[in-house]
Short mmCIF file of C-alpha atoms in Angstrom, two decimals:
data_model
loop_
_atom_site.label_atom_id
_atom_site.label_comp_id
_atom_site.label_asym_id
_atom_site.label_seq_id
_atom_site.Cartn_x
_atom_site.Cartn_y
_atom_site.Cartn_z
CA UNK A 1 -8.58 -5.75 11.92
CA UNK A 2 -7.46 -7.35 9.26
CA UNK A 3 -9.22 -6.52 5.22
CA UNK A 4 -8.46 -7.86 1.81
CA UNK A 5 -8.82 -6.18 -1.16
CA UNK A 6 -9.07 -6.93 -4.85
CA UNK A 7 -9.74 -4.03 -7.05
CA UNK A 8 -10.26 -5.58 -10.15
CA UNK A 9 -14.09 -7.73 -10.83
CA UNK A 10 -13.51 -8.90 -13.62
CA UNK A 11 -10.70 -9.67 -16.03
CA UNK A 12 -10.17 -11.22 -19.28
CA UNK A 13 -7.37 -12.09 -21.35
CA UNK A 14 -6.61 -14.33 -24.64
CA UNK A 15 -5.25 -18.07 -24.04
CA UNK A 16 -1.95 -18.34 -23.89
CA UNK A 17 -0.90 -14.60 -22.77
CA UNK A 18 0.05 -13.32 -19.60
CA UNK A 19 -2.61 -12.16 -16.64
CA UNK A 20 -2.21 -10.45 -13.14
CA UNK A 21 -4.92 -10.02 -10.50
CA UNK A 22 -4.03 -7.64 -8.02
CA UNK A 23 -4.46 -7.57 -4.45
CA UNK A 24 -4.09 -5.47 -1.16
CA UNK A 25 -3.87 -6.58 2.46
CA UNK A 26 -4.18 -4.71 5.76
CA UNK A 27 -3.01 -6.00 9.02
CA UNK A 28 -0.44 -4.95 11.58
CA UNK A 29 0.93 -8.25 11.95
CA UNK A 30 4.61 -9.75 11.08
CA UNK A 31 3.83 -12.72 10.69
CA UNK A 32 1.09 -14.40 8.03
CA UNK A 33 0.26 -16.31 5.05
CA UNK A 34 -1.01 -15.73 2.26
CA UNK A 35 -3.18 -17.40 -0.39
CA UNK A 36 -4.91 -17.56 -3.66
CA UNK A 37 -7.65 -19.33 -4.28
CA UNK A 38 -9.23 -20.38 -7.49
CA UNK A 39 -13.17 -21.21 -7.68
CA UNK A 40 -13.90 -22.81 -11.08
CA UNK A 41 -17.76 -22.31 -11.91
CA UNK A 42 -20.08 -24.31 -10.13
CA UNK A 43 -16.51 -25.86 -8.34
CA UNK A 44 -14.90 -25.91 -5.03
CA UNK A 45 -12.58 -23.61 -4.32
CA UNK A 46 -8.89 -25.33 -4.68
CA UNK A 47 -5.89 -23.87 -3.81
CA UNK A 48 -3.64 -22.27 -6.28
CA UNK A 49 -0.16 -21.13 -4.12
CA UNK A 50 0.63 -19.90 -1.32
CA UNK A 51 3.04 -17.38 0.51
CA UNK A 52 4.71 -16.71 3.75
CA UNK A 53 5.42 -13.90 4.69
CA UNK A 54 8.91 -14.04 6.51
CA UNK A 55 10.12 -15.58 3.07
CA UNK A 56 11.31 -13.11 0.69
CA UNK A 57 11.26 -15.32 -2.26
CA UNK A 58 7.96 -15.05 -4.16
CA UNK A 59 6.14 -18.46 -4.68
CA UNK A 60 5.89 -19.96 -7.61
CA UNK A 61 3.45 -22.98 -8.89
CA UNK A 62 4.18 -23.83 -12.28
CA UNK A 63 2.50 -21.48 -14.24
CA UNK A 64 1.24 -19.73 -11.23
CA UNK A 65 3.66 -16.54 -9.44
CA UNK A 66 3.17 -14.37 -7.02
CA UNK A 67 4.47 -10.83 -6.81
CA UNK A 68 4.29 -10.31 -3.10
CA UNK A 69 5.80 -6.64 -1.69
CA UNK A 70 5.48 -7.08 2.25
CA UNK A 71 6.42 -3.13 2.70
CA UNK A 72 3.36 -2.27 0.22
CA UNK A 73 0.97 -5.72 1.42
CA UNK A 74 0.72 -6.14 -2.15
CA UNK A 75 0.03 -9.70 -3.33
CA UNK A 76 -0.65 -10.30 -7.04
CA UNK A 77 -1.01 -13.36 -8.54
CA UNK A 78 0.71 -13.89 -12.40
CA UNK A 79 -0.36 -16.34 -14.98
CA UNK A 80 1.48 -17.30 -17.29
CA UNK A 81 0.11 -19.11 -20.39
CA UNK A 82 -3.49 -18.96 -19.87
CA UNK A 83 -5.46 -21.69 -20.47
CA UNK A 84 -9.52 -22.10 -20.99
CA UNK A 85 -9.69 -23.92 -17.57
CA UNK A 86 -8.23 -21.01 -15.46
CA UNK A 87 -11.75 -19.32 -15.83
CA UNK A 88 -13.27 -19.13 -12.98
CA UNK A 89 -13.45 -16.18 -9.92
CA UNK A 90 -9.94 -15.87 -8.08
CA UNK A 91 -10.10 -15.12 -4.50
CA UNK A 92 -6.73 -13.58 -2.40
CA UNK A 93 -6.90 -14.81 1.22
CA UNK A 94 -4.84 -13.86 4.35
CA UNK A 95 -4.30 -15.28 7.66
CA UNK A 96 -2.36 -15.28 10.87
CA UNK A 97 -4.04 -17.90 12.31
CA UNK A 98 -6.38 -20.92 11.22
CA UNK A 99 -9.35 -18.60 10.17
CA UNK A 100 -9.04 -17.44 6.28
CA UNK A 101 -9.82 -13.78 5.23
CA UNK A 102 -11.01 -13.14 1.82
CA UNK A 103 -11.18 -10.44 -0.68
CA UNK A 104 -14.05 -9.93 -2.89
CA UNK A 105 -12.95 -11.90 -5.36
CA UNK A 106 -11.99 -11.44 -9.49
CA UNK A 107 -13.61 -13.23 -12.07
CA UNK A 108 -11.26 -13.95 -15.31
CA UNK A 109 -12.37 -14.96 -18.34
CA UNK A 110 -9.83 -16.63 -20.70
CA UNK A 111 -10.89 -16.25 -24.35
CA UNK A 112 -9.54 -18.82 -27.30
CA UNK B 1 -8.74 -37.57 -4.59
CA UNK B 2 -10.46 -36.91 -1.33
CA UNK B 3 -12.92 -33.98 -1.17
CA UNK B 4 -15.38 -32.30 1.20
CA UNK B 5 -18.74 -33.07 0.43
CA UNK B 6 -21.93 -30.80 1.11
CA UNK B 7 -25.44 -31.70 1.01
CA UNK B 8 -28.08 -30.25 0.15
CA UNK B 9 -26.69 -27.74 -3.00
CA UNK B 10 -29.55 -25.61 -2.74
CA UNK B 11 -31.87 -25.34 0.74
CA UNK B 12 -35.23 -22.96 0.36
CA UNK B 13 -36.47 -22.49 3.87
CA UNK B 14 -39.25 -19.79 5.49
CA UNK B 15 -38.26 -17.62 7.63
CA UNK B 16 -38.05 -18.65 10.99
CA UNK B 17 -37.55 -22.25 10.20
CA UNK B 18 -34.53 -24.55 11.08
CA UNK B 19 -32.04 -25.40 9.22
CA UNK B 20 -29.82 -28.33 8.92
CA UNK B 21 -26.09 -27.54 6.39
CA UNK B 22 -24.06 -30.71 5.81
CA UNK B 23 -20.89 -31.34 5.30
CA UNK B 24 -18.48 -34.70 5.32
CA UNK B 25 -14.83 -33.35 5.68
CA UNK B 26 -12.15 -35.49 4.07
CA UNK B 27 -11.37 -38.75 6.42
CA UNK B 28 -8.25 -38.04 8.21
CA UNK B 29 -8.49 -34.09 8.61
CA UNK B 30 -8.88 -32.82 12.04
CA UNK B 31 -10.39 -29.26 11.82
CA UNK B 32 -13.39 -28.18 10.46
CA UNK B 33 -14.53 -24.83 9.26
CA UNK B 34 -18.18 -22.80 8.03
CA UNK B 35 -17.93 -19.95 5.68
CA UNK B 36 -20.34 -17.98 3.94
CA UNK B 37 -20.53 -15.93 0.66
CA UNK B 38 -23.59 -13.07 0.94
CA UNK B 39 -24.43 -12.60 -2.66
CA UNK B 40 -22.05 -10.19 -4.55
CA UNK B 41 -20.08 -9.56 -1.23
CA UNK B 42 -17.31 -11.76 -0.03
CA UNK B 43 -16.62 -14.68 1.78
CA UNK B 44 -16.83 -14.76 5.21
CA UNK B 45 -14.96 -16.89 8.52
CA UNK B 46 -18.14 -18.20 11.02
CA UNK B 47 -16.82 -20.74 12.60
CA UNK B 48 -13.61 -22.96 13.20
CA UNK B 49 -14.18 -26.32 15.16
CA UNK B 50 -11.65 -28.80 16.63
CA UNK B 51 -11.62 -31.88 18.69
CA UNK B 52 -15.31 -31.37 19.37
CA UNK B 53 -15.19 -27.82 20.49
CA UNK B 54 -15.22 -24.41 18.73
CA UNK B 55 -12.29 -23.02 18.68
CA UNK B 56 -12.77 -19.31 17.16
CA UNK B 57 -15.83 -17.84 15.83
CA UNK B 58 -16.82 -14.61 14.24
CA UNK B 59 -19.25 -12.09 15.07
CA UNK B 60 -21.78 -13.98 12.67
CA UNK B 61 -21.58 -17.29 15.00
CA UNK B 62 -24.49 -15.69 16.82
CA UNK B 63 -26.53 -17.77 19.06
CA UNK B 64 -29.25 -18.87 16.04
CA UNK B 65 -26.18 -20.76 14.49
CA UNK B 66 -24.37 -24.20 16.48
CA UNK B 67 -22.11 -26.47 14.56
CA UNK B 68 -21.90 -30.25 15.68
CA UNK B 69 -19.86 -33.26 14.50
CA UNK B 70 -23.16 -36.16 15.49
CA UNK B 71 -20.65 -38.89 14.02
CA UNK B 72 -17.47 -40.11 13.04
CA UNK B 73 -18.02 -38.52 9.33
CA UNK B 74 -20.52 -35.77 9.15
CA UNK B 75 -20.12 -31.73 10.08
CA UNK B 76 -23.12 -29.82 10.16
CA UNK B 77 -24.06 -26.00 10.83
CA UNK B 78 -27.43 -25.56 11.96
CA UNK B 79 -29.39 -22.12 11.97
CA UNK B 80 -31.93 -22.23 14.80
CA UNK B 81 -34.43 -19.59 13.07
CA UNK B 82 -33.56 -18.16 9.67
CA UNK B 83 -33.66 -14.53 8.89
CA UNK B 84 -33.99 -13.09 5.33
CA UNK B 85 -30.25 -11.87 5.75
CA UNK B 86 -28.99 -15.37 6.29
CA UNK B 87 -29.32 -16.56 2.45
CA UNK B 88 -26.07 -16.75 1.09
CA UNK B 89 -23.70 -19.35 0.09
CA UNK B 90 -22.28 -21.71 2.46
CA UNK B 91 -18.98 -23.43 2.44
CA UNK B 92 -17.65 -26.20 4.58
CA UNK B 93 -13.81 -26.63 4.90
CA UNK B 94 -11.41 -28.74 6.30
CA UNK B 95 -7.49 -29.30 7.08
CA UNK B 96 -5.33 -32.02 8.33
CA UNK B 97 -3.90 -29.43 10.49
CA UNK B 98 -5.06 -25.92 12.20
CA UNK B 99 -1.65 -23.75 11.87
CA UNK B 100 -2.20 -21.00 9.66
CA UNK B 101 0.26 -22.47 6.57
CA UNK B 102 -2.18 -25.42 6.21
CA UNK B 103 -4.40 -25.55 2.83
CA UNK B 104 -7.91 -25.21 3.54
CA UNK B 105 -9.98 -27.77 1.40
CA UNK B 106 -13.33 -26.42 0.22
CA UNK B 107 -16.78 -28.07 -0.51
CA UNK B 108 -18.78 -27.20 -3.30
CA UNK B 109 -21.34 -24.84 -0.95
CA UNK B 110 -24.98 -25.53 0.30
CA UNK B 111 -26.91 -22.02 -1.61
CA UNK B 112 -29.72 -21.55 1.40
CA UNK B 113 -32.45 -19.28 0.10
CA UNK B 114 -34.71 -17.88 2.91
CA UNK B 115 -37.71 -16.71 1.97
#
């Protein structure tokens, strides 16, 4: 089966510096996608980038890269430039089909 | 911009009593998920729904739980008779597509409290 993992709770970091949430996948599959997601407080979740995982190129959204290592199912998200509004808990999500596997979830808290 | 919709935010129920989660997808998306968040833990798949019909569901989708689309609009998730363990967080999503690339859009979640 497949599992997400995201080691770190919680995170902070000071506007405008740099940020990475980590996470770890398990599957035996080839072929997949994955996601972060980003759930302001009291928000919808909204999509922040995605990855597949036959492309070797990591994705990048503005701000936003990921730092994806298919031989170690690492996926870590980077952000650049924080901002106030990127508070909120960051989930990592994989799947190989429709149905979206989460991790736990980290919660980062950007300071002024 | 289009978004999913859930009603209501927060549902206290007793134990044993029927619930009704709702959801209105955004207009021209064609499949239809349930999710839930157990407090502290993480969120979980329940149920994925297409052209009337469930299409996968976890080991959660139990019998207590059915999903139903009465109308053009509206998604619901009902729980037949709720258990302590079924208060959580529940979020209804929705894509224009089912492959796996396709972004999942998220409503804001329906907290049900069973007491």
């Amino acid at each position: 089966a497949q599992t997400v993992t995201q080691s770190q709770p919680e995170m902070s970091v000071q506007e405008a510096e740099t940020v990475t949430l980590s996470c770890t996948y398990d599957t035996s599959e080839n072929n997949y996608y994955l996601f972060w997601y980003k759930q302001p407080p009291s928000r919808q979740m909204i999509l922040v980038i995605r990855q597949e995982a036959y492309k070797q190129q990591n994705a990048t959204e503005n701000r936003f890269s990921v730092n994806f290592q298919k031989a170690a199912k690492s996926f870590s998200l980077k952000i650049s430039d924080s901002q106030l509004g990127d508070t909120a808990m960051y989930f990592c999500a994989f799947t190989n089909t429709d149905k979206l596997i989460f991790g736990t979830g980290t919660r980062l808290q950007v300071f002024p | 911009e289009p978004e999913v919709t859930q009603t209501p935010s927060h549902q206290v129920t007793q134990m044993g009593q029927e619930v009704i989660l709702r959801c209105v997808p955004i207009s021209n998306h064609l499949y239809f998920y349930w999710y839930r968040q157990i407090l502290g833990q993480k969120v979980e798949f329940l149920v994925s729904f297409y052209n009337n019909e469930i299409s996968e569901k976890s080991e959660i989708f139990d019998d207590q739980f059915s999903v139903e689309r009465p109308d053009g609009s509206n998604f619901t998730l009902k729980i037949r008779s709720t258990k302590l363990e079924d208060s959580a967080m529940y979020f209804c999503a929705s894509s224009e597509m089912g492959s796996s690339y396709n972004e999942q859009f998220f409503g804001p979640g329906t907290r049900l409290t069973v007491l």
